[in-house]
mmCIF file of C-alpha atoms in Angstrom:
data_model
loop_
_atom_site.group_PDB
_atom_site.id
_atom_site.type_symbol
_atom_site.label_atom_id
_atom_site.label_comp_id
_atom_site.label_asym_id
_atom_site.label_seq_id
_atom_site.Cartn_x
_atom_site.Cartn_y
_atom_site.Cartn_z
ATOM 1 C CA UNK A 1 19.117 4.462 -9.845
ATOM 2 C CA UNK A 2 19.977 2.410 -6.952
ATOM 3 C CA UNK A 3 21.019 -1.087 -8.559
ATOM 4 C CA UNK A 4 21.311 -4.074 -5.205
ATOM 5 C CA UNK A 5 22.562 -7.661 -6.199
ATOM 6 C CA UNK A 6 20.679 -9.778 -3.972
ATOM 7 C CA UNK A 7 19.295 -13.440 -3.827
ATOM 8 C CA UNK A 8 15.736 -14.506 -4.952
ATOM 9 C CA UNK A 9 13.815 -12.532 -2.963
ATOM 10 C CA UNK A 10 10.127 -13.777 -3.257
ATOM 11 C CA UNK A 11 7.665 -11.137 -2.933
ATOM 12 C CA UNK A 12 3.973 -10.452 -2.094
ATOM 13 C CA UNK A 13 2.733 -7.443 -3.116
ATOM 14 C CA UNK A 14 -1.191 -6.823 -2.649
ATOM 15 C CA UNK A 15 -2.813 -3.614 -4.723
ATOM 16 C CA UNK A 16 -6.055 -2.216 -4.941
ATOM 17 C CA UNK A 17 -7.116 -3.155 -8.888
ATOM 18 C CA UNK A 18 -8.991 -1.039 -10.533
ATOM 19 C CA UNK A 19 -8.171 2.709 -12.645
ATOM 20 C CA UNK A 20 -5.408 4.671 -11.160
ATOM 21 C CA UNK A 21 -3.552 0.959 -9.378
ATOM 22 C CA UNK A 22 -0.474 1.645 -7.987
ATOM 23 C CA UNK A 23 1.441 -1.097 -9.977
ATOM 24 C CA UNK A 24 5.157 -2.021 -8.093
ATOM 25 C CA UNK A 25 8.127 -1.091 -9.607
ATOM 26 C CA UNK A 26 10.875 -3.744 -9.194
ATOM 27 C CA UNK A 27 14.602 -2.620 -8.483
ATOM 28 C CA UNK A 28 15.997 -5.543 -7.394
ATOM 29 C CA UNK A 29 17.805 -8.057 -9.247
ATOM 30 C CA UNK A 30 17.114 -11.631 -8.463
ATOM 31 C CA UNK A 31 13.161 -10.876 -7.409
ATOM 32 C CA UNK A 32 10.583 -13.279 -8.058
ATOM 33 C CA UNK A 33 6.905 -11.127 -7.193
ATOM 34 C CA UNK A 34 3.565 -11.959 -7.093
ATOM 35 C CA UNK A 35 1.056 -9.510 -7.791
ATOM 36 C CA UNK A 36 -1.943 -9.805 -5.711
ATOM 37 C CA UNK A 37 -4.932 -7.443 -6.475
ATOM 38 C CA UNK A 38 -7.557 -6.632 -4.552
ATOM 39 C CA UNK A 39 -10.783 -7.388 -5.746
ATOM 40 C CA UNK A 40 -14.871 -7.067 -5.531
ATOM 41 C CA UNK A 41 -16.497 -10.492 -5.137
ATOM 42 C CA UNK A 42 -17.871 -12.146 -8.710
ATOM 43 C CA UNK A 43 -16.115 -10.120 -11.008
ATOM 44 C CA UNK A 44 -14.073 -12.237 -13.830
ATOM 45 C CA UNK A 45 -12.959 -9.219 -16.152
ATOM 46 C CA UNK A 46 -9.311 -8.997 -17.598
ATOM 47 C CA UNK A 47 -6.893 -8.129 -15.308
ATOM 48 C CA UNK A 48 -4.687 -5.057 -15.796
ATOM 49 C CA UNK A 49 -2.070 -6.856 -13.493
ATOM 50 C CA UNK A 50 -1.332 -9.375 -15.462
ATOM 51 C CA UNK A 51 -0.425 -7.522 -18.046
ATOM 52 C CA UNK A 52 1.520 -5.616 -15.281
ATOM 53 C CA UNK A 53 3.261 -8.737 -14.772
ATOM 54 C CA UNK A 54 3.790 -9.519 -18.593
ATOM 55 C CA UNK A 55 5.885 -6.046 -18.754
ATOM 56 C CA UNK A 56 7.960 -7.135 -15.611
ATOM 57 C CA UNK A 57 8.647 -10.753 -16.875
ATOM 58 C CA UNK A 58 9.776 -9.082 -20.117
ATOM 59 C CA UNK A 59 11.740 -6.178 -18.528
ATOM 60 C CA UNK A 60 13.419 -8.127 -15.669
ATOM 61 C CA UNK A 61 13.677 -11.837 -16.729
ATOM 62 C CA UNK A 62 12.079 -13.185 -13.426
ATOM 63 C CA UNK A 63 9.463 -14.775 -12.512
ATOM 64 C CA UNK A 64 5.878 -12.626 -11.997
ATOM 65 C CA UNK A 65 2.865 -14.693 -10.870
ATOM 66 C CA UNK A 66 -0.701 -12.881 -10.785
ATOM 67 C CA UNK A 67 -3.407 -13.545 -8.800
ATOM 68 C CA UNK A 68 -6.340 -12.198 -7.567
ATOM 69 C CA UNK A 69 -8.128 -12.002 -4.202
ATOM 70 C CA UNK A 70 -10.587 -9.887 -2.045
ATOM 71 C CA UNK A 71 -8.573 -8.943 1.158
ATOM 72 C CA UNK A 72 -12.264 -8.699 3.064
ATOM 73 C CA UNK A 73 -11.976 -12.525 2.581
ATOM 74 C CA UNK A 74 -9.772 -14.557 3.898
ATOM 75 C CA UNK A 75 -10.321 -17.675 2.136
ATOM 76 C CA UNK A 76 -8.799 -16.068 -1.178
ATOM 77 C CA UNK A 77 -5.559 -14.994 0.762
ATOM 78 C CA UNK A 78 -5.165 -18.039 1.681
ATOM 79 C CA UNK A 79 -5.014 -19.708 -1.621
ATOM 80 C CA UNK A 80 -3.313 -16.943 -3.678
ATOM 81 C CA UNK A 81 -0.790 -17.325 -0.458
ATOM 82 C CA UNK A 82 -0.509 -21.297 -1.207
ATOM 83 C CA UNK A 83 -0.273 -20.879 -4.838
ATOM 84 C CA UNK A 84 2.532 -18.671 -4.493
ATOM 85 C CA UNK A 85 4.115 -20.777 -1.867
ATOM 86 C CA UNK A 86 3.555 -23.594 -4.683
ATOM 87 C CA UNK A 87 5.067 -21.352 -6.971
ATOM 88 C CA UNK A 88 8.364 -19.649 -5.135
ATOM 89 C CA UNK A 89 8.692 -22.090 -2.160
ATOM 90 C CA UNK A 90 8.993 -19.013 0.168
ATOM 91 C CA UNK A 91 7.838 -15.400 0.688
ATOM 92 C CA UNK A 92 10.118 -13.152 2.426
ATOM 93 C CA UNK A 93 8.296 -9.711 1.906
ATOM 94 C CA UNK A 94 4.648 -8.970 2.111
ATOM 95 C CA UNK A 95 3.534 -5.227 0.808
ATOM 96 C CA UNK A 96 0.048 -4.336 1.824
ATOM 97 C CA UNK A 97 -1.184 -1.828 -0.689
ATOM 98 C CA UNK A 98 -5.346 -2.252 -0.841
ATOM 99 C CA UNK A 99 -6.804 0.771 -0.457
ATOM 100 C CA UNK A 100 -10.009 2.567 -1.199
ATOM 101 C CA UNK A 101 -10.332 6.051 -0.964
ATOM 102 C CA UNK A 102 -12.559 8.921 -2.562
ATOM 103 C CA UNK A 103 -13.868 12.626 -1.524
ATOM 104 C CA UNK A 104 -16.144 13.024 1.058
ATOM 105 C CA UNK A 105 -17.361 15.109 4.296
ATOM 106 C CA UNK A 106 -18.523 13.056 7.297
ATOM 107 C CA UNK A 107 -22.166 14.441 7.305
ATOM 108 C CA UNK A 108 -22.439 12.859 3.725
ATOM 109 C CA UNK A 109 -20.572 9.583 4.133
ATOM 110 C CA UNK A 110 -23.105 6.850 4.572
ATOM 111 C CA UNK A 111 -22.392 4.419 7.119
ATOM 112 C CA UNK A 112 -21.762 1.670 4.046
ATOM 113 C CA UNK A 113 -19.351 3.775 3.037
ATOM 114 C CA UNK A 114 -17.084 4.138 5.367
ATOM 115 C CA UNK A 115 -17.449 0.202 6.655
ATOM 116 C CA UNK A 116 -15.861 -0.293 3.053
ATOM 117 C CA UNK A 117 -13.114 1.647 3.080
ATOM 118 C CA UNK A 118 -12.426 0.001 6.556
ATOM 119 C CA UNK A 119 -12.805 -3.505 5.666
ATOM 120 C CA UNK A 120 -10.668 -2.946 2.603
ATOM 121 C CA UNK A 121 -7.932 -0.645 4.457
ATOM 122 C CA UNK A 122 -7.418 -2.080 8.083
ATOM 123 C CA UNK A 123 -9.422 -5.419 7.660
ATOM 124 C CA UNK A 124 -7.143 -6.113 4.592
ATOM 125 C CA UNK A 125 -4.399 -5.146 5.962
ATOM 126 C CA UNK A 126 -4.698 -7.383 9.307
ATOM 127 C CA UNK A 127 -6.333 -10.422 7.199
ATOM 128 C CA UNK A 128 -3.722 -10.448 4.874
ATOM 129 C CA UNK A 129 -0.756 -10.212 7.352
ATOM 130 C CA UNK A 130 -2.306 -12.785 9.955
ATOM 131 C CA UNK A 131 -2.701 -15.330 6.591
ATOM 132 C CA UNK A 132 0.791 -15.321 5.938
ATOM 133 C CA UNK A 133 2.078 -14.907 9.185
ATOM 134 C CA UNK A 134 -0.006 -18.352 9.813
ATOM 135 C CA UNK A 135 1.364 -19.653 6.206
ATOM 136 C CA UNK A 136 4.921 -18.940 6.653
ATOM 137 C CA UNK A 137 6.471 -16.009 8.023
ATOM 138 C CA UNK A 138 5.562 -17.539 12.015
ATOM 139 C CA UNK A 139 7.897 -20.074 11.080
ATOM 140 C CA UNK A 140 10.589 -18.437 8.626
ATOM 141 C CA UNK A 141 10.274 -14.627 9.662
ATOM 142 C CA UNK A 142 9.738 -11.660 7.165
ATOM 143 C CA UNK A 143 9.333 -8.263 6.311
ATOM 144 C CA UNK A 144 5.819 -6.336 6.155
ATOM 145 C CA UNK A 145 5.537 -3.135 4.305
ATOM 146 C CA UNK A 146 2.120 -1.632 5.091
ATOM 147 C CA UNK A 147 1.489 1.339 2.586
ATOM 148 C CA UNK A 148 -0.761 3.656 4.833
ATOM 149 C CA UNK A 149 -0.865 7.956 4.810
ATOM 150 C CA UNK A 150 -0.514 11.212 6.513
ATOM 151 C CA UNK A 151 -4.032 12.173 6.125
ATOM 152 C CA UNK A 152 -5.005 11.877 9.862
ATOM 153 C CA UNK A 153 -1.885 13.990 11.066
ATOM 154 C CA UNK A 154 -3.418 16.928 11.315
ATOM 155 C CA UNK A 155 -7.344 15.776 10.327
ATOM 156 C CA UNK A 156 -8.133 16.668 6.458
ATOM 157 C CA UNK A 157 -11.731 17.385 5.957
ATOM 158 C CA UNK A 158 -13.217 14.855 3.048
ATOM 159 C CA UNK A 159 -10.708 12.227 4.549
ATOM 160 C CA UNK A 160 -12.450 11.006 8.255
ATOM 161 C CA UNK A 161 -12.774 7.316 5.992
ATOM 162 C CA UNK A 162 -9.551 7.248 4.871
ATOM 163 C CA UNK A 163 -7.756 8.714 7.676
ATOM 164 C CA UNK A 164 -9.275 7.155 10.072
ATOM 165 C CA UNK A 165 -8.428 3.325 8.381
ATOM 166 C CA UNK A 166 -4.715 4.177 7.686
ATOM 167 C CA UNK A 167 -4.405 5.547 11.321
ATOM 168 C CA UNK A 168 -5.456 2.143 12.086
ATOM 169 C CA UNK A 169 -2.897 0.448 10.050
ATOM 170 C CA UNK A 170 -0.244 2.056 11.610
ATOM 171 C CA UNK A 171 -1.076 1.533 15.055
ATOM 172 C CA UNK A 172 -2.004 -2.591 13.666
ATOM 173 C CA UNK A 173 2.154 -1.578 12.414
ATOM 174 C CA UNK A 174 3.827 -0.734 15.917
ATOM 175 C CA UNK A 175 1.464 -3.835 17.103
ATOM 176 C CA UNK A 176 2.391 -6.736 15.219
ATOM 177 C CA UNK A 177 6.296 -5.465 15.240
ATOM 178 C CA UNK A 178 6.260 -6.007 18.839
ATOM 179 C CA UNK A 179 4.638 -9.138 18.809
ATOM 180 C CA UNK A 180 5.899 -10.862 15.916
ATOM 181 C CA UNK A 181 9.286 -9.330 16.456
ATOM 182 C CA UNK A 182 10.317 -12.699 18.098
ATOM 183 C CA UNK A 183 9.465 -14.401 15.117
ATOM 184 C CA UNK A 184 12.431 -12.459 13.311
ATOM 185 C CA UNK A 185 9.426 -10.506 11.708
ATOM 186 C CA UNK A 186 9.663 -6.768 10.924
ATOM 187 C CA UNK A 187 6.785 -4.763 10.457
ATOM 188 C CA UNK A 188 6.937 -1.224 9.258
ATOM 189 C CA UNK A 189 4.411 1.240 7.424
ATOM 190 C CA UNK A 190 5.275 3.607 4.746
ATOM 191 C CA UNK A 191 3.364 7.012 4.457
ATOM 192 C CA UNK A 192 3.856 8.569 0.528
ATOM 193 C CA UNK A 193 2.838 12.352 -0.152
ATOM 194 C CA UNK A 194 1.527 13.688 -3.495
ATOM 195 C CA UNK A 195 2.997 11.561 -5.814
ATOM 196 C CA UNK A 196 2.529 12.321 -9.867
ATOM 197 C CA UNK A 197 1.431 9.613 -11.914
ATOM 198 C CA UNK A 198 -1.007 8.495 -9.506
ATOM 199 C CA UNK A 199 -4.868 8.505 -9.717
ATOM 200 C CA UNK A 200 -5.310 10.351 -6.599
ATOM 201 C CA UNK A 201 -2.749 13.544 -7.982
ATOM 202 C CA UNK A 202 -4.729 13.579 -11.205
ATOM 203 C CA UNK A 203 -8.110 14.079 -9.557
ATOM 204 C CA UNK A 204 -6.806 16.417 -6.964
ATOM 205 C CA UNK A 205 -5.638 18.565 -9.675
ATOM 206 C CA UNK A 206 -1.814 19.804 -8.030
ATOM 207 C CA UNK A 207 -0.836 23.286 -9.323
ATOM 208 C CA UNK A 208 2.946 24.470 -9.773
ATOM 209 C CA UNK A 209 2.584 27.148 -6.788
ATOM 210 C CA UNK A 210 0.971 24.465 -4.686
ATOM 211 C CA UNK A 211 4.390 23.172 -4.390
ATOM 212 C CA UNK A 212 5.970 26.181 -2.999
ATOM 213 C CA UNK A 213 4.591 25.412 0.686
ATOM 214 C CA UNK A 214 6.586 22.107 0.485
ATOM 215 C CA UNK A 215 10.046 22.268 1.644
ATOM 216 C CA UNK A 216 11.053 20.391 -1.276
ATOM 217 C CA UNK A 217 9.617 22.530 -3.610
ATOM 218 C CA UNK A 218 7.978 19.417 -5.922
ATOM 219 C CA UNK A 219 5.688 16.522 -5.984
ATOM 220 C CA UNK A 220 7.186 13.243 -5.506
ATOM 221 C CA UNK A 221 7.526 9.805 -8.008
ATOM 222 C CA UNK A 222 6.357 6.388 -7.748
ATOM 223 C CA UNK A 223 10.591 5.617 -8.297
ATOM 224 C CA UNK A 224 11.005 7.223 -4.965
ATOM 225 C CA UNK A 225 8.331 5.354 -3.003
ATOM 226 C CA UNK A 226 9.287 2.361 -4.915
ATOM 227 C CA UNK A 227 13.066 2.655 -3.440
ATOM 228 C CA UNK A 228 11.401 3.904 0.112
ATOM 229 C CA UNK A 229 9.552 0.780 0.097
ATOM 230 C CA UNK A 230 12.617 -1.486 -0.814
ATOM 231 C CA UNK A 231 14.548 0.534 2.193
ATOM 232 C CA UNK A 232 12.229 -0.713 4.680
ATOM 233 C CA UNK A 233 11.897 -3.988 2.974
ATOM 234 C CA UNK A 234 15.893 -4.744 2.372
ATOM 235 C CA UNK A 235 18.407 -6.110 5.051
ATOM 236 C CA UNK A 236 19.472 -2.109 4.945
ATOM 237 C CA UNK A 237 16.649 -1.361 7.377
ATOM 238 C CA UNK A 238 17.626 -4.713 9.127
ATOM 239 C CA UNK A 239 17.214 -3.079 12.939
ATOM 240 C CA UNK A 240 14.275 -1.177 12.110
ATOM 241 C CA UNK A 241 10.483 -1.979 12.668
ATOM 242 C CA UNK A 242 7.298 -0.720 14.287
ATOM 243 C CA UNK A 243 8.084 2.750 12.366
ATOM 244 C CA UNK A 244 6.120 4.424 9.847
ATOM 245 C CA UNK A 245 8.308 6.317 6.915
ATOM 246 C CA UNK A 246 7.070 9.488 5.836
ATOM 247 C CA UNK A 247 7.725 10.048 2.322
ATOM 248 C CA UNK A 248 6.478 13.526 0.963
ATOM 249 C CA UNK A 249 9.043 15.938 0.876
ATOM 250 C CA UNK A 250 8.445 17.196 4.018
ATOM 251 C CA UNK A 251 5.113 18.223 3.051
ATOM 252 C CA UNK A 252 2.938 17.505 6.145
ATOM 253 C CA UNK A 253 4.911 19.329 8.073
ATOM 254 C CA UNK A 254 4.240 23.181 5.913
ATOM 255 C CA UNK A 255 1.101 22.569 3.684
ATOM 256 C CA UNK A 256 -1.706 24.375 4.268
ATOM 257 C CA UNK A 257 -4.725 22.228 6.018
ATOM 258 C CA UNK A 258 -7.140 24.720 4.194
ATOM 259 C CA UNK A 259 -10.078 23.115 5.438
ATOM 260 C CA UNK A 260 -12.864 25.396 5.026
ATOM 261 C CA UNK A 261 -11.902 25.499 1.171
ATOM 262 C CA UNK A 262 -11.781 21.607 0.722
ATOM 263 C CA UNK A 263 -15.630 21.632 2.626
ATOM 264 C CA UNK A 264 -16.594 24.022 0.163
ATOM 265 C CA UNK A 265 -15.969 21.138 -2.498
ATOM 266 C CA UNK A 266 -19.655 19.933 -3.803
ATOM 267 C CA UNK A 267 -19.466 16.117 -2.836
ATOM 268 C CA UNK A 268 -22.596 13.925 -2.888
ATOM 269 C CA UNK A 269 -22.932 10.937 -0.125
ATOM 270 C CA UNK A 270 -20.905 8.257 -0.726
ATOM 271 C CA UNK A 271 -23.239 5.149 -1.154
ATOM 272 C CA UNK A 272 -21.115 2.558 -1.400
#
């Protein structure tokens, strides 16, 4: 494990809620976080991040501050920004994790659909950036760690939505790094591969021999993407921005884009 002694390092993290959430993993001593989930409009249920943020109080000793917002909105960024301001006094790193994804050809997708997983993907991804570039980081710098994907490498059938929105993202990456690079900003975009423990791997279904077209030989772990994301987000990546790290063993590069086999999945239209 990769232990760094650092200084408070307050920290924005913004996740999709919801079954299967990527929850962050902290590795670095001295962090105070705030989880930010992503959320529909109106709904007031429990919040599986906060007890996220229970277990990293009790396993770190720092300080973990939950809140909720809907990235399509503004307005909510803005205060779960100000009430972490109100709470830390500063944000230095801002992780953009919202993300909405789900099997689906293009002749099926309705037109809903697909506006969705834009306005959560890009949309979020740009709203939530500009709102604390405006809040803070225009005047104090930062780091932005936007969590996007390889699916639009090559084109994966079921995957025009999702593809197409984290393409976005990391063209909205090499953008803002060379205009808020003045501002002492860095922006950068990580790209995970199949990673166990995740909702997407479990519904995928990944078999042992699957693994043998990988270079590495094996899935990867949400430890690994959790120290890939503290790379890009640690003075250790201090001369690098406007870059998108690929982290999947290699995987893009060998797997199979079996596309005729992934069409032959039954999927009914998405009607978001």
């Amino acid at each position: 494990m990769w232990h760094a002694s650092v200084r408070a390092v307050p920290v924005l993290a913004v996740c999709r809620q919801g079954r299967g959430s990527r929850q962050p993993a902290c590795r670095l001593r001295g962090l105070g976080l705030a989880l930010a989930e992503e959320r529909s409009p109106g709904k007031n249920r429990a919040s599986p991040f906060s007890q996220a943020s229970k277990k990293l109080v009790a396993a770190t000793g720092q300080q973990c501050l939950p809140l909720s917002i809907d990235v399509r909105q503004p307005q909510t960024i803005v205060a779960a920004v100000e009430e972490a301001l109100r709470e830390f006094k500063r944000i230095d790193i801002l992780v953009n994790g919202a993300a909405g994804n789900f099997l689906c050809p293009a002749s099926a997708l309705s037109f809903n659909a697909f506006k969705t997983v834009m306005d959560i993907d890009t949309l979020g991804t740009f709203n939530t950036s500009k709102v604390l570039f405006e809040k803070y980081f225009r005047d104090h710098g930062g780091v932005i760690v936007n969590i996007t994907a390889t699916l639009g490498y090559r084109g994966q059938a079921l995957q025009v939505h999702a593809g197409t929105a984290k393409a976005a993202i990391d063209a909205m990456t090499r953008h803002l790094a060379v205009e808020w690079g003045p501002n002492n900003i860095r922006v950068n975009s990580l790209a995970p591969g199949p990673i166990t423990g995740t909702e997407g791997f479990r519904r995928l279904g990944k078999e042992a021999s699957q693994f043998d077209t990988i270079p590495l030989h094996r899935a990867g772990n949400k430890t690994e993407i959790a120290h890939s994301t503290l790379y890009l987000a640690s003075p250790l990546s201090s001369y690098v921005t406007g870059t998108t790290l690929v982290v999947d063993g290699g995987s893009w590069l060998t797997s199979a884009n079996n596309f005729p086999a992934l069409l032959g999945i039954a999927s009914s239209s998405a009607k978001l």
